[in-house]
PDB file of C-alpha atoms in Angstrom:
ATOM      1  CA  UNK A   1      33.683 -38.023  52.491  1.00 59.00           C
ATOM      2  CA  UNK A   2      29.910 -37.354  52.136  1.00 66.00           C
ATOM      3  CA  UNK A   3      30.188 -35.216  55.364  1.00 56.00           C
ATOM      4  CA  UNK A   4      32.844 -33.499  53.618  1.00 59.00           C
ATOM      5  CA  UNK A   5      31.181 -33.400  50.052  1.00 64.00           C
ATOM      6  CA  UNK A   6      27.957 -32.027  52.273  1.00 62.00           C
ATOM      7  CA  UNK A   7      29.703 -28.911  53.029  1.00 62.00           C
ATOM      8  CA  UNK A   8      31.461 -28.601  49.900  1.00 65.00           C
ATOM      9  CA  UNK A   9      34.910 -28.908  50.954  1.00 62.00           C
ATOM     10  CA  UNK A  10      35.871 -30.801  48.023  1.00 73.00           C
ATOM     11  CA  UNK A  11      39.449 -31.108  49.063  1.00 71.00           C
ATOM     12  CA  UNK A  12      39.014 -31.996  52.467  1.00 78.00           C
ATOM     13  CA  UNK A  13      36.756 -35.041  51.158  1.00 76.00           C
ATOM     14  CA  UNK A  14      39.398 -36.001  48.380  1.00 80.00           C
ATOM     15  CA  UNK A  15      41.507 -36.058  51.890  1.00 78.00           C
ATOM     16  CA  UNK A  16      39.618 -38.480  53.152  1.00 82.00           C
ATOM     17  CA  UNK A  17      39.351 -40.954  50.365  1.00 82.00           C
ATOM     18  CA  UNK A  18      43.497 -40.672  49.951  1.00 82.00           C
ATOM     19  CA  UNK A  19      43.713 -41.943  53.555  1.00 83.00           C
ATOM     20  CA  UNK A  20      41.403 -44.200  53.316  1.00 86.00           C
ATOM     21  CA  UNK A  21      42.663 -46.176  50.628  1.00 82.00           C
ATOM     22  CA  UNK A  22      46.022 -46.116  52.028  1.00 81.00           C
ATOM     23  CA  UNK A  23      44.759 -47.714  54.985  1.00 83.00           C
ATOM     24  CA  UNK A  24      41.819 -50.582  54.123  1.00 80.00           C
ATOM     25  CA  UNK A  25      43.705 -53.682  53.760  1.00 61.00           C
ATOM     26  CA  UNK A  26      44.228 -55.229  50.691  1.00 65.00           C
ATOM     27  CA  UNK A  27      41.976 -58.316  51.172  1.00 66.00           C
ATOM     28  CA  UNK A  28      39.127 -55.906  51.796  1.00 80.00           C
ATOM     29  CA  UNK A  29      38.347 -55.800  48.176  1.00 86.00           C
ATOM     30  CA  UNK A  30      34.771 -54.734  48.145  1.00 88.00           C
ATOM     31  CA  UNK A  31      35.710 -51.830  50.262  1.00 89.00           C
ATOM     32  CA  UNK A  32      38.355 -50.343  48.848  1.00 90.00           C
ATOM     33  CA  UNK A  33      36.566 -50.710  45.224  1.00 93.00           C
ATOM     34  CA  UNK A  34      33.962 -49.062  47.206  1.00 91.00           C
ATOM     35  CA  UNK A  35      36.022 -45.760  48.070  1.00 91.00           C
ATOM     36  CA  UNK A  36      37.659 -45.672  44.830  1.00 93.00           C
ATOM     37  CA  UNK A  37      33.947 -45.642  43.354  1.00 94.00           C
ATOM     38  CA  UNK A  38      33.096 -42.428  45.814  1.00 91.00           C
ATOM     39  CA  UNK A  39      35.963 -40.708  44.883  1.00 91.00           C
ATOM     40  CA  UNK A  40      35.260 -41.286  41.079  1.00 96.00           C
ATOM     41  CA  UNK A  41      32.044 -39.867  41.707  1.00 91.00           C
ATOM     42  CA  UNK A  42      33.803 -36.692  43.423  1.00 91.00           C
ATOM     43  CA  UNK A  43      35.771 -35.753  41.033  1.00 93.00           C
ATOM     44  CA  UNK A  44      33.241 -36.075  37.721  1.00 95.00           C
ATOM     45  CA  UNK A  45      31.199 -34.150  40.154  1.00 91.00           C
ATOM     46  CA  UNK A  46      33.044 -31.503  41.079  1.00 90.00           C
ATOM     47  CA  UNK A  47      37.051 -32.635  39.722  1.00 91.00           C
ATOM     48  CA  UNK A  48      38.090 -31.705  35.916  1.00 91.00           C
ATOM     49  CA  UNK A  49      38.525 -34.566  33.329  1.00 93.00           C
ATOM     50  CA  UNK A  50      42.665 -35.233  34.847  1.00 94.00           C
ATOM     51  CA  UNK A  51      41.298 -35.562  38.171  1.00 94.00           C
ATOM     52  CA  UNK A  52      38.873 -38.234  37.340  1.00 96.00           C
ATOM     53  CA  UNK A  53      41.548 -39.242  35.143  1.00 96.00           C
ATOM     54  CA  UNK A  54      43.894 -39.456  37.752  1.00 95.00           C
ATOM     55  CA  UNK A  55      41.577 -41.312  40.308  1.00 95.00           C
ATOM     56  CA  UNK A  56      40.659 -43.791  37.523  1.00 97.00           C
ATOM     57  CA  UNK A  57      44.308 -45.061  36.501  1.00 96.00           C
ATOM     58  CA  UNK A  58      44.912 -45.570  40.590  1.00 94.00           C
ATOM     59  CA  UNK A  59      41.523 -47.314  40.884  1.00 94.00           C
ATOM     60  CA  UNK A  60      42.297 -49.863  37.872  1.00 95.00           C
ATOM     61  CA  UNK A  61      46.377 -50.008  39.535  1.00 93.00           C
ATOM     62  CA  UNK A  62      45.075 -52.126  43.185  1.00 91.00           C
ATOM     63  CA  UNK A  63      41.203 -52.794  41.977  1.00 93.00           C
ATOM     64  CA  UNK A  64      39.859 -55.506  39.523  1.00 94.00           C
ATOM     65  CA  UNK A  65      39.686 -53.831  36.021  1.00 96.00           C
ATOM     66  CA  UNK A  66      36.323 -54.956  35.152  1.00 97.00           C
ATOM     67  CA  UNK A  67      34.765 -53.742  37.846  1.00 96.00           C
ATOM     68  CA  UNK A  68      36.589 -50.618  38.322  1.00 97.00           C
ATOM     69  CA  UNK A  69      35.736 -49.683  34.752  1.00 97.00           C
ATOM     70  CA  UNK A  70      31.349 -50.490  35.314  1.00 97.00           C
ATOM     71  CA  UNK A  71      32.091 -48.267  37.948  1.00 97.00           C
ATOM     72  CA  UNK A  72      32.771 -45.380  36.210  1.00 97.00           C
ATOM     73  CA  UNK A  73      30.592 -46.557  33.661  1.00 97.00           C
ATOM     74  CA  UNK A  74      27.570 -46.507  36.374  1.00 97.00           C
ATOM     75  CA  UNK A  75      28.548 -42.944  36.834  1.00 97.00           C
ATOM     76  CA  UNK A  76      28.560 -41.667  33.596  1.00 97.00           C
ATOM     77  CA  UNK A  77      25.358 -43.109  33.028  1.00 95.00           C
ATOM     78  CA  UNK A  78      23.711 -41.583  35.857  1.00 95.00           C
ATOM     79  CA  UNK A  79      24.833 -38.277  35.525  1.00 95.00           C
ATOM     80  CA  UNK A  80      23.177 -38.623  31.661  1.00 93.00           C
ATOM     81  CA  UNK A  81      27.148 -38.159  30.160  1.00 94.00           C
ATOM     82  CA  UNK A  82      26.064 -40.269  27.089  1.00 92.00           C
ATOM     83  CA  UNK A  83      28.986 -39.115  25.253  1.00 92.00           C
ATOM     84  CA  UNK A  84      31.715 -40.216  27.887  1.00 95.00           C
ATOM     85  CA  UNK A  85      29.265 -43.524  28.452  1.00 95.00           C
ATOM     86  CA  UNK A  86      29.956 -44.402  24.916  1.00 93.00           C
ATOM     87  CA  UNK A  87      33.530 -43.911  24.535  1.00 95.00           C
ATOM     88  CA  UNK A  88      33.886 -46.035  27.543  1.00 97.00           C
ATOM     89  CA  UNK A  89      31.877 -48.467  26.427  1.00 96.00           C
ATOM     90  CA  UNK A  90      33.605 -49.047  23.073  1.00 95.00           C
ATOM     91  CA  UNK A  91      37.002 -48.788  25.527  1.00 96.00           C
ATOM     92  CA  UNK A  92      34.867 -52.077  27.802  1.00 97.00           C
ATOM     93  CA  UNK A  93      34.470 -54.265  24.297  1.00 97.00           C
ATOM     94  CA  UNK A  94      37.949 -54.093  23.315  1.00 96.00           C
ATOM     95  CA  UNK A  95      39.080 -55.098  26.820  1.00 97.00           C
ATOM     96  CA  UNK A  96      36.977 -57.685  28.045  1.00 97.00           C
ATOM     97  CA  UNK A  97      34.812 -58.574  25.197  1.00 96.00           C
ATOM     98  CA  UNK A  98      36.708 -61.953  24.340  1.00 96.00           C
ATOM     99  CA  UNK A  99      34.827 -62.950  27.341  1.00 95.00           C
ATOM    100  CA  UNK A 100      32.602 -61.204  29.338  1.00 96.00           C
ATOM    101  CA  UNK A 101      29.298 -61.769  27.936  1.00 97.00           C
ATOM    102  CA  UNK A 102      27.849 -58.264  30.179  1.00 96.00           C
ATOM    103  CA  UNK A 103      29.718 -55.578  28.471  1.00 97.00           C
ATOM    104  CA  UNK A 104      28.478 -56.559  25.163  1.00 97.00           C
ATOM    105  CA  UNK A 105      24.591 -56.239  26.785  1.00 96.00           C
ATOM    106  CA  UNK A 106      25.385 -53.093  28.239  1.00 96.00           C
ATOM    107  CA  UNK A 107      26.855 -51.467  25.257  1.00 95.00           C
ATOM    108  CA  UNK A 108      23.590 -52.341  23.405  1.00 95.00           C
ATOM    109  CA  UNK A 109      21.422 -51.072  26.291  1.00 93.00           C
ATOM    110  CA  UNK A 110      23.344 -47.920  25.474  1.00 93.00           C
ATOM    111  CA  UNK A 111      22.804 -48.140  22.045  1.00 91.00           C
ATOM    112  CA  UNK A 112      18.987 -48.470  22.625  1.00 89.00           C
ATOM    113  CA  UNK A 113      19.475 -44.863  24.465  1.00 86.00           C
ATOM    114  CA  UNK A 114      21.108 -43.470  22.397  1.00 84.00           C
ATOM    115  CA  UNK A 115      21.186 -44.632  18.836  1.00 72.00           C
ATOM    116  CA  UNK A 116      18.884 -45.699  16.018  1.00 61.00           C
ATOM    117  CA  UNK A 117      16.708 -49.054  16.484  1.00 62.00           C
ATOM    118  CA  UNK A 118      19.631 -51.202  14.156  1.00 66.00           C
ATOM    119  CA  UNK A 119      22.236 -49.768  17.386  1.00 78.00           C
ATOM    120  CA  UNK A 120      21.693 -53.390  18.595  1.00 89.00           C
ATOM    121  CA  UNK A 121      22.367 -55.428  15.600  1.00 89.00           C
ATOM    122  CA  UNK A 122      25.562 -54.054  15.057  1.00 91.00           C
ATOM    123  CA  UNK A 123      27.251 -54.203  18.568  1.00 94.00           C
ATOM    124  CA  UNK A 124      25.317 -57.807  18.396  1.00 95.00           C
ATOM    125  CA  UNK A 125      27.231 -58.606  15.114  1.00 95.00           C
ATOM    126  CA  UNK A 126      30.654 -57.416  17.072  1.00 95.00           C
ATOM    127  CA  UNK A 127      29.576 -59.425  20.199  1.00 97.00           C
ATOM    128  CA  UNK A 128      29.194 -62.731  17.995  1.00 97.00           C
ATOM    129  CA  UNK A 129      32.698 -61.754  16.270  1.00 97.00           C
ATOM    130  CA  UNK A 130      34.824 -61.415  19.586  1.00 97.00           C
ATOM    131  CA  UNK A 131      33.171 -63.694  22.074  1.00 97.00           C
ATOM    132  CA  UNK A 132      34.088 -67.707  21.833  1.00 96.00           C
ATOM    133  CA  UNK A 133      31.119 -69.714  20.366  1.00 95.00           C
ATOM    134  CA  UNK A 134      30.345 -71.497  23.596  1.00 95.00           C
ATOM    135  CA  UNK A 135      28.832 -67.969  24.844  1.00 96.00           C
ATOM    136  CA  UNK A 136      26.826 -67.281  21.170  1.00 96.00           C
ATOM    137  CA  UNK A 137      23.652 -68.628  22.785  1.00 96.00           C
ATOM    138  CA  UNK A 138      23.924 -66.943  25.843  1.00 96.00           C
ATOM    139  CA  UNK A 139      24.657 -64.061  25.012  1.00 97.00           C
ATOM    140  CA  UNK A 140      21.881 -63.664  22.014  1.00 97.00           C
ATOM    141  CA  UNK A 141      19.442 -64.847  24.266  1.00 97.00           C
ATOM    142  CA  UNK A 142      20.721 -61.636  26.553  1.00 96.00           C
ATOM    143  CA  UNK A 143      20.544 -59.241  23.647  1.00 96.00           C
ATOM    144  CA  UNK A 144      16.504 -60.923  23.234  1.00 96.00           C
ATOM    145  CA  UNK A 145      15.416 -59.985  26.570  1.00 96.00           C
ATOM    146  CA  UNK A 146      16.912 -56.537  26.436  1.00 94.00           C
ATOM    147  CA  UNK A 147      14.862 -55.722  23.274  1.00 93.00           C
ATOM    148  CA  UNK A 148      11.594 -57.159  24.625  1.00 94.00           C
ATOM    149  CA  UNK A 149      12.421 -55.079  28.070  1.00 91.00           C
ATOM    150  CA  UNK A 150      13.279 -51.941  25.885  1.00 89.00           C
ATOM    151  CA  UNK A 151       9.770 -51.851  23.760  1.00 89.00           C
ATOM    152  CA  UNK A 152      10.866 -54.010  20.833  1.00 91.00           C
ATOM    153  CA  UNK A 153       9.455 -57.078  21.480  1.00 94.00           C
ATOM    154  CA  UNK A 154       9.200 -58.629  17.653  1.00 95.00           C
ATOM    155  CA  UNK A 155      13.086 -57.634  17.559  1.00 93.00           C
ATOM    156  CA  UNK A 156      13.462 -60.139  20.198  1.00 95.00           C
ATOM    157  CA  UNK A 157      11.499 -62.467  19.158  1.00 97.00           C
ATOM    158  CA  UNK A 158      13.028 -62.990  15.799  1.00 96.00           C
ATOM    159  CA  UNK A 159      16.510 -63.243  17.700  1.00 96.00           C
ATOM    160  CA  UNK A 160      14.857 -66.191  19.755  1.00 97.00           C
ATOM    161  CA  UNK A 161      12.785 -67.546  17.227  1.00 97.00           C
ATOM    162  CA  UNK A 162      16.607 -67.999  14.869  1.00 96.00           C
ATOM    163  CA  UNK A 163      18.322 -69.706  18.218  1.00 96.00           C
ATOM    164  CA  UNK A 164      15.757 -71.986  18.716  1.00 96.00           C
ATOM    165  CA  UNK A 165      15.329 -72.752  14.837  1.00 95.00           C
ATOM    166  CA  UNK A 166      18.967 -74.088  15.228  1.00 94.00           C
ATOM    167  CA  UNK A 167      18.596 -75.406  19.057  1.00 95.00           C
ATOM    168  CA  UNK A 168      15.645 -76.475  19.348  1.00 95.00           C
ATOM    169  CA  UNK A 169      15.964 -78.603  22.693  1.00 94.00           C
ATOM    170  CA  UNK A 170      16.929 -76.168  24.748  1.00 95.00           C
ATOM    171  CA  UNK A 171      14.055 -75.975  27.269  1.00 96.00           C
ATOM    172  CA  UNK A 172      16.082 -73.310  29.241  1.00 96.00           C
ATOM    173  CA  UNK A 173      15.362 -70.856  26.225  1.00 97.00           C
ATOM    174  CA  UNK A 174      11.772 -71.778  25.822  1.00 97.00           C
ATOM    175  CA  UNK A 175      11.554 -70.799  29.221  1.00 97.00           C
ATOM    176  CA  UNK A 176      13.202 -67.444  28.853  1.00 97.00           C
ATOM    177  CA  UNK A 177      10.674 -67.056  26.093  1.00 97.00           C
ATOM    178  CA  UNK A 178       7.599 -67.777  27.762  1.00 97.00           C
ATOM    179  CA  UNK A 179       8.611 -65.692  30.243  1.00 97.00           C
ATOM    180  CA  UNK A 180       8.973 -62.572  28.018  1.00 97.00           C
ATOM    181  CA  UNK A 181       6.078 -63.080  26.735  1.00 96.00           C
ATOM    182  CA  UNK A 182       4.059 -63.414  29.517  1.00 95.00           C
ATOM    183  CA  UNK A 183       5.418 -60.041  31.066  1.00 95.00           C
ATOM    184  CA  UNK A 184       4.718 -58.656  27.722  1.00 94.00           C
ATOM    185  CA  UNK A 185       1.081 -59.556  28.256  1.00 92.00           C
ATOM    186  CA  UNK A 186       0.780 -61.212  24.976  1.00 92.00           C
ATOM    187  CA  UNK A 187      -1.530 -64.665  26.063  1.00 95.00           C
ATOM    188  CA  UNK A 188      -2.538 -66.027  22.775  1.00 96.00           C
ATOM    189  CA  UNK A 189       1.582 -65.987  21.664  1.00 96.00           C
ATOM    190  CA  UNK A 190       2.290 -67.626  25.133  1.00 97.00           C
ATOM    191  CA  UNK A 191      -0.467 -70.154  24.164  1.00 97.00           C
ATOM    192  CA  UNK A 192       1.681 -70.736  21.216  1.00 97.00           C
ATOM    193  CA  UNK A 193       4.759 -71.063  22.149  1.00 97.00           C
ATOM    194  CA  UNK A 194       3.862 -73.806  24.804  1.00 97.00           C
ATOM    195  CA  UNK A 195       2.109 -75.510  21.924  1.00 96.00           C
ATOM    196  CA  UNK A 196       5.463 -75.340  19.983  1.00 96.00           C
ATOM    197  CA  UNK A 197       7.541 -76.420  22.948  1.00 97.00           C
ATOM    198  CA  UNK A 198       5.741 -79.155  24.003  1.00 95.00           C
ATOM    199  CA  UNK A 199       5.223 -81.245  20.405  1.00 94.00           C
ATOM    200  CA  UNK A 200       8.720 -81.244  20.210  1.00 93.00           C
ATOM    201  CA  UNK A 201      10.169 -85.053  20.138  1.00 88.00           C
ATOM    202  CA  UNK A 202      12.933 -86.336  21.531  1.00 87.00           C
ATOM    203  CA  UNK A 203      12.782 -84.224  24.926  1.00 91.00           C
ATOM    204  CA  UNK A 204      13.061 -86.466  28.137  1.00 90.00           C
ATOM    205  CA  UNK A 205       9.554 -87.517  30.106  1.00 91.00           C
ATOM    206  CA  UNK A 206      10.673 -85.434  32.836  1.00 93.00           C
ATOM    207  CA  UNK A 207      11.483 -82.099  31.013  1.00 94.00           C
ATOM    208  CA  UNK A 208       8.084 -82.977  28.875  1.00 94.00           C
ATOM    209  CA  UNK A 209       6.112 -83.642  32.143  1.00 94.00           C
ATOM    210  CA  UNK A 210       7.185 -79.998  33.841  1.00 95.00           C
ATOM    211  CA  UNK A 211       6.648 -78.021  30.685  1.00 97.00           C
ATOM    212  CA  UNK A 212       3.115 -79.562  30.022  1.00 97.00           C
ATOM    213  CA  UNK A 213       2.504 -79.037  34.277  1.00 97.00           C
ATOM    214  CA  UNK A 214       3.602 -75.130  33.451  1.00 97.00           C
ATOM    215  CA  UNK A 215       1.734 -75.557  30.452  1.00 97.00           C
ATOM    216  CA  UNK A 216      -1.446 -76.217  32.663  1.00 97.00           C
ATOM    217  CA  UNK A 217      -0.738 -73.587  35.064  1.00 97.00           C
ATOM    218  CA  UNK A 218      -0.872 -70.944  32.533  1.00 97.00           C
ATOM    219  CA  UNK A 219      -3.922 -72.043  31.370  1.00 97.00           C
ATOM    220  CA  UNK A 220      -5.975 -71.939  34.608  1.00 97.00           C
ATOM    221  CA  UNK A 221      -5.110 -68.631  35.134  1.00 96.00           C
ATOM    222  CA  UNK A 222      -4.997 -67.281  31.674  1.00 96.00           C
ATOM    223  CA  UNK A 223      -7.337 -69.996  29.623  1.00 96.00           C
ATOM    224  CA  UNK A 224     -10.635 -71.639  30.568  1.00 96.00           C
ATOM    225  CA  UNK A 225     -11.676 -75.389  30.641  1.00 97.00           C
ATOM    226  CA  UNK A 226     -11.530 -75.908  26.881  1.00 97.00           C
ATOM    227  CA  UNK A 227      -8.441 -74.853  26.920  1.00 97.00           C
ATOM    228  CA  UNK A 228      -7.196 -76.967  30.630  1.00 97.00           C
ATOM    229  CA  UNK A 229      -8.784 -79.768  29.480  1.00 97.00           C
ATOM    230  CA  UNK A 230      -6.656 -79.216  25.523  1.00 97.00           C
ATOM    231  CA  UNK A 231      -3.310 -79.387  27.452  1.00 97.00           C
ATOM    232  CA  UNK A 232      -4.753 -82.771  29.854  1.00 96.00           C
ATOM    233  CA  UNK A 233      -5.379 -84.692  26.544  1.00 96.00           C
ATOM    234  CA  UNK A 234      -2.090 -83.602  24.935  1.00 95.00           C
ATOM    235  CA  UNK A 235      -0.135 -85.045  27.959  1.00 95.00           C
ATOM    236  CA  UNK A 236      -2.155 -88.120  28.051  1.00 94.00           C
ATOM    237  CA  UNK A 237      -1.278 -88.355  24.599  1.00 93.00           C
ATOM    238  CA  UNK A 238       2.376 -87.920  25.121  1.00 92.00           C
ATOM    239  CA  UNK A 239       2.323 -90.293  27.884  1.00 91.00           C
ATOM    240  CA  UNK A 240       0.564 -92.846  25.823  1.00 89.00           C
ATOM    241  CA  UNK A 241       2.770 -92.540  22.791  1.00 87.00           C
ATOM    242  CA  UNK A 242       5.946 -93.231  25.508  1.00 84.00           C
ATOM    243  CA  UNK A 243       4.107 -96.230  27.120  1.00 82.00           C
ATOM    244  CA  UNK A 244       3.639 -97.554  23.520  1.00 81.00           C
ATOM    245  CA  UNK A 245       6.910 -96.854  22.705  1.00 73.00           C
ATOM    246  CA  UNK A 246       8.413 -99.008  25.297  1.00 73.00           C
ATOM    247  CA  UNK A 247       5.937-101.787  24.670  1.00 68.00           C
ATOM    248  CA  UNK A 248       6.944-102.130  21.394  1.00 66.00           C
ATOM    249  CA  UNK A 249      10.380-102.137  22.176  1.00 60.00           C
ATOM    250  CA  UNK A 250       9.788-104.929  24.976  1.00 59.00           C
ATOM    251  CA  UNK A 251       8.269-106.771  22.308  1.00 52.00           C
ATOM    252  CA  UNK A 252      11.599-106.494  19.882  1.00 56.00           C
ATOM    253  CA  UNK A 253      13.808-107.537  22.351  1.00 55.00           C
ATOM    254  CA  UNK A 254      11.638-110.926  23.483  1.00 53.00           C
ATOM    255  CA  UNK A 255      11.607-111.858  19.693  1.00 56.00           C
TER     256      UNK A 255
END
């Protein structure tokens, strides 16, 4: 096809692609989503809308739908069609929005592009309508590192300062949150949030003893030894405040 495309024999290459997916065998997924993606790319590039069309409604016929459909959605995007993008964007929420957690972060990367700052919050307000409320937390924290990757960092940060006002525990967000904020370049709120993170109560020793250890490591590279030596006496502290807590409950049980 690209030999074909090369040369500009457009029909000799749309040739080529017809074979072809008449003969890969239908366990060779990858591949044949693989052609269908190179034809796609043929005809926006030099077909008419029914061609694409066409090549499209095959595609989705003997490839998985999702996939077929980021395909085309890669191509728009590349070739700068923001218009089509969108419409097939919307087309991806209605489809597989009920559970795919990825359309709903693309759509608002595309809103980002191409629409006003509050783009997000609305296809974030759909998102949190359609999707089941075991994927809520996942997928805000998605729509949080988007904005802070997109130039709106305090956008993100309010989104994960709300999660973690309601789930407080969950070290696997802190983390996503330090790490934003350290590519962001921001020390003294990294500073903070380990601070935050690690006078929490009720996290396990061993979760406590790798965020004040990560804790420490930030601070030799970013801090000095006032602030090494801070984080050292706040561990000590937390292990002493365990040790005492055991004691004492040693103590209750041999009365």
């Amino acid at each position: 096809m690209a030999f074909f495309v090369a040369q500009t024999e457009f029909d000799k290459a749309r040739a080529v692609a017809a074979r072809a997916v008449k003969t890969i065998l239908y366990t060779e997924e990858r591949e044949k989503l693989n052609v269908y993606t190179a034809w796609l790319n043929l005809e926006h590039a030099h077909g008419s809308e029914r061609s694409l069309r066409e090549v499209f409604v095959k595609a989705v016929q003997v490839n998985d739908s999702f996939k077929v459909h980021s395909a085309l959605l890669d191509i728009y995007e590349a070739a700068g069609a923001l218009r089509d993008a969108g419409e097939l964007h919307d087309r991806c929420c209605k489809l597989f929005g009920r559970e795919n957690v990825t359309v709903w972060v693309r759509a608002a990367a595309h809103a980002l592009r191409t629409k006003a700052a509050s783009g997000t919050k609305q296809v974030l307000a759909r998102a949190l309508q359609a999707l089941p409320r075991a994927k809520h937390l996942n997928v805000i924290a998605k729509f949080a590192q988007l904005e802070f990757k997109s130039g709106h960092a305090e956008r993100g940060r309010t989104l994960l300062d709300e999660l973690l006002a309601t789930k407080p525990k969950r070290v696997d967000i802190w983390g996503i949150y330090i790490d934003l904020e350290l590519a962001h370049g921001d020390v003294a709120r990294t500073r903070r949030l380990f601070e935050r993170v690690t006078a929490l109560s009720g996290l396990s020793v061993q979760k406590m003893k790798s965020l004040f250890a990560r804790h420490l490591e930030f601070e030799t590279e970013h801090g000095d030894a006032r602030t090494q030596a801070a984080v050292k006496d706040r561990a000590r502290a937390f292990i002493e405040r365990k040790l005492a807590a055991r004691a004492s409950a040693a103590d209750a049980d041999n009365e």
